[in-house]
Short mmCIF file of C-alpha atoms and ligand atoms in Angstrom, two decimals:
data_model
loop_
_atom_site.label_atom_id
_atom_site.label_comp_id
_atom_site.label_asym_id
_atom_site.label_seq_id
_atom_site.Cartn_x
_atom_site.Cartn_y
_atom_site.Cartn_z
CA MET A 1 -52.50 173.53 155.36
CA LYS A 2 -50.85 170.18 154.73
CA HIS A 3 -48.46 171.43 152.04
CA ILE A 4 -46.79 173.98 154.33
CA LYS A 5 -44.23 173.12 157.01
CA TYR A 6 -43.53 176.44 158.76
CA GLY A 7 -42.28 179.97 158.33
CA LEU A 8 -38.52 180.43 158.44
CA CYS A 9 -37.14 183.75 159.71
CA VAL A 10 -34.75 185.21 157.12
CA SER A 11 -32.77 186.95 159.88
CA CYS A 12 -32.28 184.27 162.56
CA ASN A 13 -33.45 181.02 160.89
CA GLN A 14 -36.03 180.43 163.63
CA LYS A 15 -39.00 178.25 162.63
CA VAL A 16 -42.30 180.03 163.24
CA ASP A 17 -45.85 178.64 163.16
CA LEU A 18 -47.55 180.62 160.40
CA ASN A 19 -50.92 180.19 162.09
CA GLN A 20 -49.58 182.09 165.09
CA SER A 21 -47.65 184.96 163.54
CA ASN A 22 -46.73 186.69 160.29
CA THR A 23 -43.28 187.78 161.54
CA CYS A 24 -40.56 186.29 163.72
CA PRO A 25 -41.40 187.04 167.39
CA LYS A 26 -37.70 187.59 168.13
CA CYS A 27 -36.67 189.79 165.17
CA LYS A 28 -40.01 191.63 164.76
CA ASP A 29 -40.10 193.66 161.51
CA LYS A 30 -36.65 192.48 160.46
CA GLY A 31 -37.78 188.90 160.93
CA ILE A 32 -39.53 188.45 157.62
CA LEU A 33 -40.65 184.88 157.19
CA ASP A 34 -40.20 182.57 154.25
CA VAL A 35 -43.01 180.07 153.76
CA VAL A 36 -41.42 176.60 153.64
CA TYR A 37 -43.29 173.93 151.69
CA ASP A 38 -43.33 170.17 151.99
CA TYR A 39 -42.04 169.35 148.52
CA LYS A 40 -42.19 165.61 149.12
CA TYR A 41 -45.90 165.88 149.82
CA LEU A 42 -46.49 168.23 146.87
CA LYS A 43 -44.53 166.03 144.47
CA LYS A 44 -47.20 163.34 144.77
CA THR A 45 -49.72 165.47 142.90
CA ILE A 46 -47.89 168.40 141.30
CA THR A 47 -46.38 166.91 138.15
CA LYS A 48 -46.06 168.10 134.58
CA SER A 49 -49.31 166.38 133.63
CA PHE A 50 -51.09 168.12 136.51
CA PHE A 51 -50.42 171.32 134.59
CA THR A 52 -50.97 170.11 131.04
CA GLU A 53 -54.41 168.81 132.05
CA HIS A 54 -55.41 171.83 134.16
CA LYS A 55 -58.15 173.94 132.60
CA THR A 56 -58.13 176.95 134.95
CA PHE A 57 -56.19 179.81 133.42
CA ASN A 58 -55.81 182.29 136.25
CA ILE A 59 -53.99 182.33 139.56
CA TRP A 60 -56.35 179.72 141.12
CA ARG A 61 -54.47 177.28 138.89
CA TYR A 62 -51.70 177.38 141.50
CA LYS A 63 -53.87 177.29 144.63
CA ASP A 64 -52.17 174.11 145.86
CA LEU A 65 -48.76 175.78 145.72
CA ILE A 66 -49.49 178.99 147.62
CA SER A 67 -50.24 179.66 151.26
CA ILE A 68 -54.02 179.97 151.11
CA LYS A 69 -56.72 177.53 152.11
CA ALA A 70 -57.46 176.06 148.72
CA ASP A 71 -60.74 174.25 149.34
CA GLU A 72 -62.99 177.14 148.39
CA ILE A 73 -62.65 179.06 145.14
CA LEU A 74 -63.94 182.57 145.68
CA ASN A 75 -65.28 185.09 143.20
CA THR A 76 -62.09 187.08 142.77
CA LEU A 77 -60.78 189.18 139.91
CA SER A 78 -59.19 187.01 137.24
CA VAL A 79 -55.60 187.61 138.27
CA GLY A 80 -52.72 186.02 136.38
CA TRP A 81 -52.06 184.04 133.21
CA THR A 82 -50.82 187.16 131.45
CA PRO A 83 -49.36 186.81 127.95
CA LEU A 84 -45.74 185.88 127.32
CA MET A 85 -44.86 187.36 123.98
CA PHE A 86 -41.84 186.70 121.77
CA ALA A 87 -40.20 190.11 121.26
CA ASN A 88 -39.00 189.55 117.71
CA ASN A 89 -37.95 193.15 117.07
CA LEU A 90 -35.99 193.65 120.27
CA THR A 91 -34.45 190.18 120.06
CA LYS A 92 -32.88 191.40 116.83
CA GLN A 93 -31.95 194.80 118.21
CA LEU A 94 -30.24 193.35 121.29
CA ALA A 95 -28.72 190.54 119.20
CA VAL A 96 -29.53 187.89 121.81
CA LYS A 97 -30.78 184.32 121.41
CA SER A 98 -34.32 185.29 122.36
CA LEU A 99 -36.22 187.89 124.33
CA HIS A 100 -39.73 187.27 125.62
CA ILE A 101 -41.84 189.85 127.41
CA LYS A 102 -44.14 188.75 130.22
CA ASP A 103 -46.81 191.43 130.12
CA GLU A 104 -48.07 192.13 133.62
CA GLY A 105 -49.54 195.36 132.32
CA MET A 106 -52.43 193.08 131.31
CA GLN A 107 -53.37 192.23 134.88
CA PRO A 108 -56.89 193.31 136.02
CA THR A 109 -55.57 196.49 137.69
CA GLY A 110 -52.57 196.82 135.40
CA SER A 111 -49.60 195.63 137.43
CA LEU A 112 -47.87 192.55 138.81
CA LYS A 113 -49.04 193.60 142.28
CA ASP A 114 -52.37 191.89 141.57
CA ARG A 115 -50.72 188.55 142.30
CA ALA A 116 -49.90 189.63 145.86
CA SER A 117 -53.16 191.47 146.40
CA PHE A 118 -55.07 188.38 145.33
CA VAL A 119 -53.48 186.43 148.17
CA ALA A 120 -54.03 189.33 150.58
CA VAL A 121 -57.76 189.59 149.93
CA VAL A 122 -58.31 185.83 149.96
CA LYS A 123 -56.47 185.50 153.28
CA ALA A 124 -58.24 188.48 154.82
CA TYR A 125 -61.58 187.05 153.69
CA GLN A 126 -60.79 183.61 155.06
CA LEU A 127 -59.69 185.16 158.38
CA GLY A 128 -62.97 187.05 158.59
CA LYS A 129 -61.33 190.50 158.46
CA ASP A 130 -63.42 193.22 156.85
CA THR A 131 -60.74 195.90 156.36
CA ILE A 132 -57.30 195.64 154.73
CA ALA A 133 -54.67 198.34 154.81
CA CYS A 134 -51.41 199.01 153.08
CA ALA A 135 -48.89 201.68 152.24
CA SER A 136 -47.77 201.77 148.69
CA THR A 137 -45.93 203.76 146.08
CA GLY A 138 -49.14 203.30 144.06
CA ASN A 139 -49.61 199.92 142.42
CA ALA A 140 -49.89 197.76 145.52
CA ALA A 141 -52.57 200.13 146.77
CA THR A 142 -54.47 200.27 143.52
CA SER A 143 -54.36 196.55 143.15
CA LEU A 144 -55.41 195.90 146.72
CA ALA A 145 -58.35 198.28 146.31
CA GLY A 146 -59.51 196.57 143.10
CA ASN A 147 -59.15 193.04 144.39
CA ALA A 148 -60.84 193.94 147.68
CA ALA A 149 -63.74 195.64 145.93
CA LYS A 150 -64.52 192.39 144.11
CA LEU A 151 -64.66 190.44 147.38
CA GLY A 152 -66.64 193.13 149.20
CA LEU A 153 -63.83 194.11 151.58
CA LYS A 154 -62.94 197.64 152.69
CA THR A 155 -59.49 199.14 152.13
CA VAL A 156 -57.52 201.92 153.78
CA ILE A 157 -54.67 203.04 151.58
CA PHE A 158 -51.65 205.19 152.42
CA VAL A 159 -49.82 206.70 149.45
CA PRO A 160 -47.05 209.31 149.25
CA LYS A 161 -48.06 212.75 148.03
CA ARG A 162 -46.32 212.16 144.67
CA ALA A 163 -48.40 209.09 143.64
CA PRO A 164 -49.30 209.54 139.95
CA LEU A 165 -52.82 210.64 139.07
CA GLY A 166 -53.68 207.53 137.07
CA LYS A 167 -53.08 205.32 140.06
CA THR A 168 -54.92 207.67 142.38
CA ALA A 169 -57.91 207.71 140.04
CA GLN A 170 -57.96 203.90 140.04
CA LEU A 171 -57.91 203.86 143.85
CA LEU A 172 -60.85 206.18 144.11
CA MET A 173 -62.81 204.24 141.48
CA TYR A 174 -62.32 201.04 143.45
CA GLY A 175 -63.78 202.79 146.49
CA ALA A 176 -60.69 202.85 148.71
CA GLN A 177 -60.43 205.06 151.75
CA LEU A 178 -57.48 207.10 150.48
CA VAL A 179 -54.93 208.66 152.81
CA ARG A 180 -52.56 210.82 150.78
CA VAL A 181 -49.65 211.32 153.16
CA ASP A 182 -47.76 214.59 153.21
CA GLY A 183 -44.34 213.00 152.64
CA ASP A 184 -42.58 210.23 150.75
CA TYR A 185 -43.16 206.46 150.71
CA LYS A 186 -41.22 206.04 153.95
CA ALA A 187 -43.61 208.44 155.67
CA ALA A 188 -46.66 206.71 154.21
CA TYR A 189 -45.32 203.33 155.34
CA ASN A 190 -44.69 204.47 158.91
CA LEU A 191 -48.11 206.01 159.30
CA SER A 192 -49.77 202.86 157.91
CA LYS A 193 -47.86 200.71 160.37
CA GLN A 194 -49.01 202.75 163.35
CA ALA A 195 -52.59 202.74 162.13
CA ILE A 196 -52.60 198.98 161.47
CA ASP A 197 -51.27 198.33 165.00
CA LYS A 198 -53.96 200.56 166.42
CA TYR A 199 -56.99 199.40 164.40
CA HIS A 200 -56.03 195.73 163.77
CA TRP A 201 -56.72 195.89 160.04
CA TYR A 202 -55.36 193.08 157.87
CA ASN A 203 -51.83 194.15 156.87
CA ARG A 204 -50.97 193.84 153.20
CA ASN A 205 -47.61 195.59 153.54
CA ALA A 206 -45.67 193.39 151.20
CA ALA A 207 -42.46 192.66 153.01
CA VAL A 208 -43.95 192.11 156.45
CA ASN A 209 -46.68 189.82 155.19
CA PRO A 210 -44.89 186.63 154.09
CA HIS A 211 -47.77 185.53 151.88
CA MET A 212 -47.40 188.40 149.41
CA VAL A 213 -44.25 186.86 147.92
CA GLU A 214 -46.18 183.59 147.60
CA GLY A 215 -48.61 185.36 145.27
CA LYS A 216 -45.90 187.07 143.29
CA LYS A 217 -44.03 183.82 142.69
CA THR A 218 -46.79 182.61 140.38
CA VAL A 219 -45.37 184.82 137.63
CA ALA A 220 -42.37 182.46 137.57
CA TYR A 221 -44.64 179.40 137.27
CA GLU A 222 -46.40 180.93 134.29
CA ILE A 223 -43.14 181.83 132.55
CA ILE A 224 -42.00 178.21 132.85
CA GLU A 225 -45.31 176.78 131.67
CA GLN A 226 -45.50 179.24 128.77
CA LEU A 227 -41.97 178.29 127.71
CA ASP A 228 -42.90 174.60 127.76
CA PHE A 229 -40.91 173.87 130.92
CA GLU A 230 -37.65 175.21 129.44
CA ALA A 231 -36.18 177.73 131.90
CA PRO A 232 -34.68 180.82 130.24
CA ASP A 233 -31.08 181.83 131.01
CA TRP A 234 -32.09 185.20 132.46
CA VAL A 235 -35.16 186.89 133.91
CA VAL A 236 -35.06 190.67 134.21
CA VAL A 237 -37.14 192.79 136.57
CA SER A 238 -36.98 196.13 138.34
CA VAL A 239 -36.56 196.22 142.12
CA GLY A 240 -38.12 198.47 144.79
CA ASP A 241 -38.93 196.75 148.09
CA GLY A 242 -37.49 193.55 146.69
CA CYS A 243 -40.58 191.33 146.98
CA THR A 244 -41.05 190.83 143.25
CA ILE A 245 -37.57 189.53 142.62
CA ALA A 246 -37.77 187.43 145.80
CA GLY A 247 -41.04 186.00 144.53
CA LEU A 248 -39.53 185.18 141.17
CA TYR A 249 -36.75 183.23 142.80
CA LYS A 250 -39.21 181.41 145.04
CA GLY A 251 -41.35 180.40 142.07
CA PHE A 252 -38.43 179.02 140.12
CA TYR A 253 -37.12 177.33 143.27
CA ASP A 254 -40.47 175.59 143.84
CA PHE A 255 -40.51 174.25 140.29
CA TYR A 256 -36.89 173.19 140.60
CA LYS A 257 -37.59 171.33 143.84
CA LEU A 258 -40.61 169.67 142.23
CA GLY A 259 -38.41 168.45 139.40
CA LEU A 260 -40.26 170.51 136.78
CA ILE A 261 -37.16 172.44 135.61
CA ASN A 262 -33.47 171.56 135.61
CA ASN A 263 -32.05 174.96 136.47
CA ILE A 264 -33.06 178.27 138.01
CA PRO A 265 -32.71 181.29 135.70
CA LYS A 266 -30.21 184.00 136.61
CA LEU A 267 -32.01 187.08 137.90
CA LEU A 268 -31.08 190.58 136.79
CA GLY A 269 -32.40 193.12 139.29
CA VAL A 270 -32.60 196.72 138.15
CA GLN A 271 -32.81 199.83 140.30
CA SER A 272 -32.90 203.51 139.48
CA GLU A 273 -29.74 205.58 140.00
CA GLY A 274 -31.73 208.05 142.08
CA CYS A 275 -32.74 205.32 144.55
CA ALA A 276 -30.58 202.19 144.55
CA PRO A 277 -30.09 200.90 148.12
CA ILE A 278 -30.35 197.20 147.20
CA TYR A 279 -28.00 197.62 144.23
CA GLN A 280 -25.56 199.36 146.56
CA SER A 281 -25.70 196.63 149.17
CA PHE A 282 -25.35 193.89 146.53
CA HIS A 283 -22.13 195.33 145.13
CA THR A 284 -20.53 196.52 148.39
CA ASN A 285 -21.69 193.73 150.72
CA HIS A 286 -22.61 196.43 153.23
CA ASP A 287 -25.91 196.56 155.08
CA ILE A 288 -28.73 198.46 153.43
CA LYS A 289 -28.31 202.21 153.78
CA GLU A 290 -31.35 204.45 153.55
CA ALA A 291 -31.45 206.21 150.16
CA ASP A 292 -33.23 209.27 148.79
CA GLU A 293 -36.25 208.58 146.60
CA ASN A 294 -35.08 210.63 143.69
CA THR A 295 -36.42 209.09 140.48
CA LEU A 296 -39.43 209.40 138.19
CA ALA A 297 -39.89 205.63 138.44
CA ASP A 298 -42.27 205.98 141.39
CA SER A 299 -43.02 202.29 141.86
CA ILE A 300 -39.37 201.50 142.60
CA ALA A 301 -38.61 204.69 144.53
CA VAL A 302 -38.17 202.85 147.83
CA GLY A 303 -35.61 204.51 150.09
CA ILE A 304 -35.83 201.92 152.87
CA PRO A 305 -36.53 198.60 151.15
CA ARG A 306 -38.58 196.29 153.37
CA ASN A 307 -37.45 193.02 151.91
CA PRO A 308 -33.74 193.40 151.12
CA ILE A 309 -32.60 190.10 152.63
CA LYS A 310 -34.90 187.98 150.47
CA ALA A 311 -34.12 190.11 147.40
CA LEU A 312 -30.35 189.92 147.82
CA GLU A 313 -30.50 186.17 148.43
CA ALA A 314 -32.62 185.71 145.33
CA VAL A 315 -30.11 187.48 143.11
CA LYS A 316 -27.11 185.77 144.68
CA LYS A 317 -28.54 182.25 144.75
CA SER A 318 -29.63 182.55 141.13
CA LYS A 319 -26.08 183.62 140.21
CA GLY A 320 -27.52 186.79 138.73
CA THR A 321 -26.54 190.40 139.28
CA MET A 322 -27.84 193.94 139.70
CA VAL A 323 -27.51 197.11 137.65
CA LYS A 324 -28.81 200.66 138.01
CA VAL A 325 -30.11 203.03 135.34
CA SER A 326 -30.71 206.76 134.95
CA ASP A 327 -34.11 208.41 134.54
CA GLU A 328 -33.00 209.38 131.05
CA ALA A 329 -32.35 205.74 130.16
CA ILE A 330 -35.75 204.83 131.62
CA LEU A 331 -37.59 207.31 129.40
CA LYS A 332 -35.66 206.00 126.41
CA ALA A 333 -36.56 202.43 127.30
CA MET A 334 -40.24 203.38 127.50
CA LYS A 335 -40.05 204.66 123.96
CA THR A 336 -38.18 201.59 122.75
CA LEU A 337 -40.72 199.16 124.25
CA GLY A 338 -43.59 201.14 122.76
CA ASN A 339 -42.05 201.70 119.35
CA TYR A 340 -40.71 198.21 118.75
CA GLU A 341 -42.98 195.85 120.66
CA GLY A 342 -46.24 197.71 121.20
CA ILE A 343 -45.75 197.56 124.96
CA PHE A 344 -46.69 200.67 126.93
CA ALA A 345 -44.73 200.35 130.17
CA GLU A 346 -44.79 202.59 133.20
CA PRO A 347 -41.40 204.08 134.17
CA ALA A 348 -40.62 201.60 136.96
CA SER A 349 -41.22 198.74 134.56
CA ALA A 350 -39.21 200.27 131.71
CA ALA A 351 -36.33 200.64 134.15
CA GLY A 352 -36.00 196.87 133.90
CA TYR A 353 -35.61 197.06 130.15
CA ALA A 354 -33.06 199.87 130.42
CA GLY A 355 -31.09 197.64 132.79
CA LEU A 356 -31.35 194.70 130.41
CA LYS A 357 -29.92 196.80 127.59
CA ASP A 358 -27.10 197.94 129.84
CA ALA A 359 -26.33 194.37 130.92
CA VAL A 360 -26.15 193.18 127.31
CA GLN A 361 -23.84 196.07 126.40
CA LYS A 362 -21.58 195.25 129.35
CA ASN A 363 -21.59 191.54 128.42
CA LEU A 364 -23.12 190.60 131.75
CA ILE A 365 -25.71 188.92 129.55
CA ASN A 366 -24.26 187.06 126.57
CA HIS A 367 -25.55 187.06 123.03
CA HIS A 368 -26.25 183.30 123.02
CA GLU A 369 -28.55 183.55 126.06
CA SER A 370 -32.34 183.55 126.31
CA ILE A 371 -34.07 186.27 128.31
CA VAL A 372 -37.48 187.02 129.77
CA PHE A 373 -38.20 190.65 130.62
CA ILE A 374 -41.12 191.31 132.94
CA ASN A 375 -43.22 194.34 132.10
CA THR A 376 -44.39 194.97 135.65
CA GLY A 377 -46.86 197.81 135.10
CA ASN A 378 -49.05 199.48 132.50
CA GLY A 379 -47.95 202.87 131.11
CA LEU A 380 -51.46 204.33 131.23
CA LYS A 381 -51.04 204.62 135.00
CA ASP A 382 -48.57 207.47 134.64
CA ILE A 383 -49.01 209.44 131.46
CA ASP A 384 -47.29 212.61 132.75
CA ASN A 385 -43.94 210.85 132.73
CA ALA A 386 -44.75 209.02 129.50
CA LEU A 387 -45.27 212.34 127.75
CA LYS A 388 -41.81 213.43 128.87
CA SER A 389 -40.33 210.80 126.58
CA VAL A 390 -42.59 211.63 123.62
CA PRO A 391 -43.48 215.32 123.73
CA ASN A 392 -46.18 216.23 121.24
CA LYS A 393 -48.22 219.37 121.62
CA ASP A 394 -48.65 220.21 117.93
CA VAL A 395 -52.12 220.98 116.63
CA VAL A 396 -52.81 220.93 112.89
CA LYS A 397 -55.46 222.99 111.12
CA ALA A 398 -58.24 220.83 109.72
CA ASP A 399 -57.26 221.11 106.08
CA LEU A 400 -55.20 218.97 103.76
CA LYS A 401 -52.73 221.70 102.75
CA ALA A 402 -51.89 222.39 106.38
CA LEU A 403 -51.42 218.68 106.92
CA GLU A 404 -49.04 218.49 103.97
CA ASN A 405 -46.90 221.30 105.39
CA TYR A 406 -46.93 219.72 108.77
CA LEU A 407 -45.81 216.31 107.51
CA GLU A 408 -42.99 217.94 105.53
CA ILE A 409 -41.72 219.81 108.58
CA LYS A 410 -41.87 216.62 110.66
CA ASP A 411 -39.98 214.74 107.96
CA GLU A 412 -37.22 217.32 107.92
CA MET A 413 -37.01 217.20 111.72
CA ASN A 414 -36.64 213.44 111.64
CA ASP A 415 -33.92 213.63 108.97
CA SER A 416 -31.83 216.19 110.80
C1 LIG B 1 -43.86 197.21 142.88
C2 LIG B 1 -43.33 197.34 141.54
C3 LIG B 1 -42.03 196.94 141.19
C4 LIG B 1 -41.03 196.40 142.18
O1 LIG B 1 -41.49 195.41 143.05
P1 LIG B 1 -40.88 195.31 144.54
O2 LIG B 1 -41.54 194.13 145.13
O3 LIG B 1 -41.21 196.58 145.24
O4 LIG B 1 -39.41 195.15 144.39
C5 LIG B 1 -41.65 197.10 139.88
N1 LIG B 1 -42.47 197.61 138.95
C6 LIG B 1 -43.73 197.99 139.24
C7 LIG B 1 -44.58 198.54 138.17
C8 LIG B 1 -44.20 197.87 140.53
O5 LIG B 1 -45.44 198.27 140.81
ZN1 LIG B 2 -35.90 185.89 163.60
#
């Protein structure tokens, strides 16, 4: 691949040939690689007009900027090019310059993870592997299963016992070999690692596989294109393993290096109070300490984050910051997004909005600034938690009088 120079170890700065290894031989699992591009080479073809004239509106649009062999376009799911919507109601409510919502709930399997899974299945296919495996809190698994099904690849998926039913149903529909591990995400991850070593399946585990971030970064490209090459002041996203926020930074960095934007947006990373190891490390400058996974936001309940170095660097280099939010604030944010913008977010995604609200209240984000919030996952994946924020078990008799009474009672309840 002419556009790629090498992989750079985030721990020891060693250059690694990406054709030889996916991790740094010296640092092993801590030696996560960053794919380093030849921007001089890319600059010759990747210009603003390259994009304005491009007619492909899915992730293949960016094939020349990610670490896949780009000569053959495969029959994949149509990942990417999700809508960026102006949030007129919440812009007013937050009293900020502008808020846009990038709706990754509209991805083929309903979460941002499709961007990484796309790269995983394409790479596995091109390497001639027939089975891909991963451990996941839910969405990475679901998305891998869906994307693999389309390319005719098999998947073995390790999820923690608590994975929500919606996500589990998706997995089974996509024909994955499901391993529901008796334990938390950490346990699922460890078992998957041992099995991958033993059976030599293609490893989609996000942090270890450097190419997953390369898929995720395309969300940043789209944001910039959809805002007419004007970078926003802030981009807000929730953080679990840290690959999404690392990908965001990488995407903006690529466009910056290619001269397509003049500045990189500040990144606001949001974690849940019940599981905030990266937040903790960011504010204390201490190494990552293992945390409990004690939050209803299952997709960001990651007690041992696998990509903290890239995530922390992304936030720091962007001059952004991190906040944490309670489960209560997350449920409230779900309701706010639904009520005011027609966005049904899953808890982990709504956590990002709760953090945004907090950051505006604390003046970390100023009222004259423009913001993009990324809705990372669709609320239909986890309706049990959704119903916690909007309980409604009432049944009304099928006659008009009963309805009248009911509406009156509801009205009184709303007034009081
Ligand atoms: C995975 C995920 C995140 C966080 O991404 P990381 O790469 O783990 O930091 C946020 N929201 C949703 C819905 C996710 O599935
Ligand atoms: Zn290293």
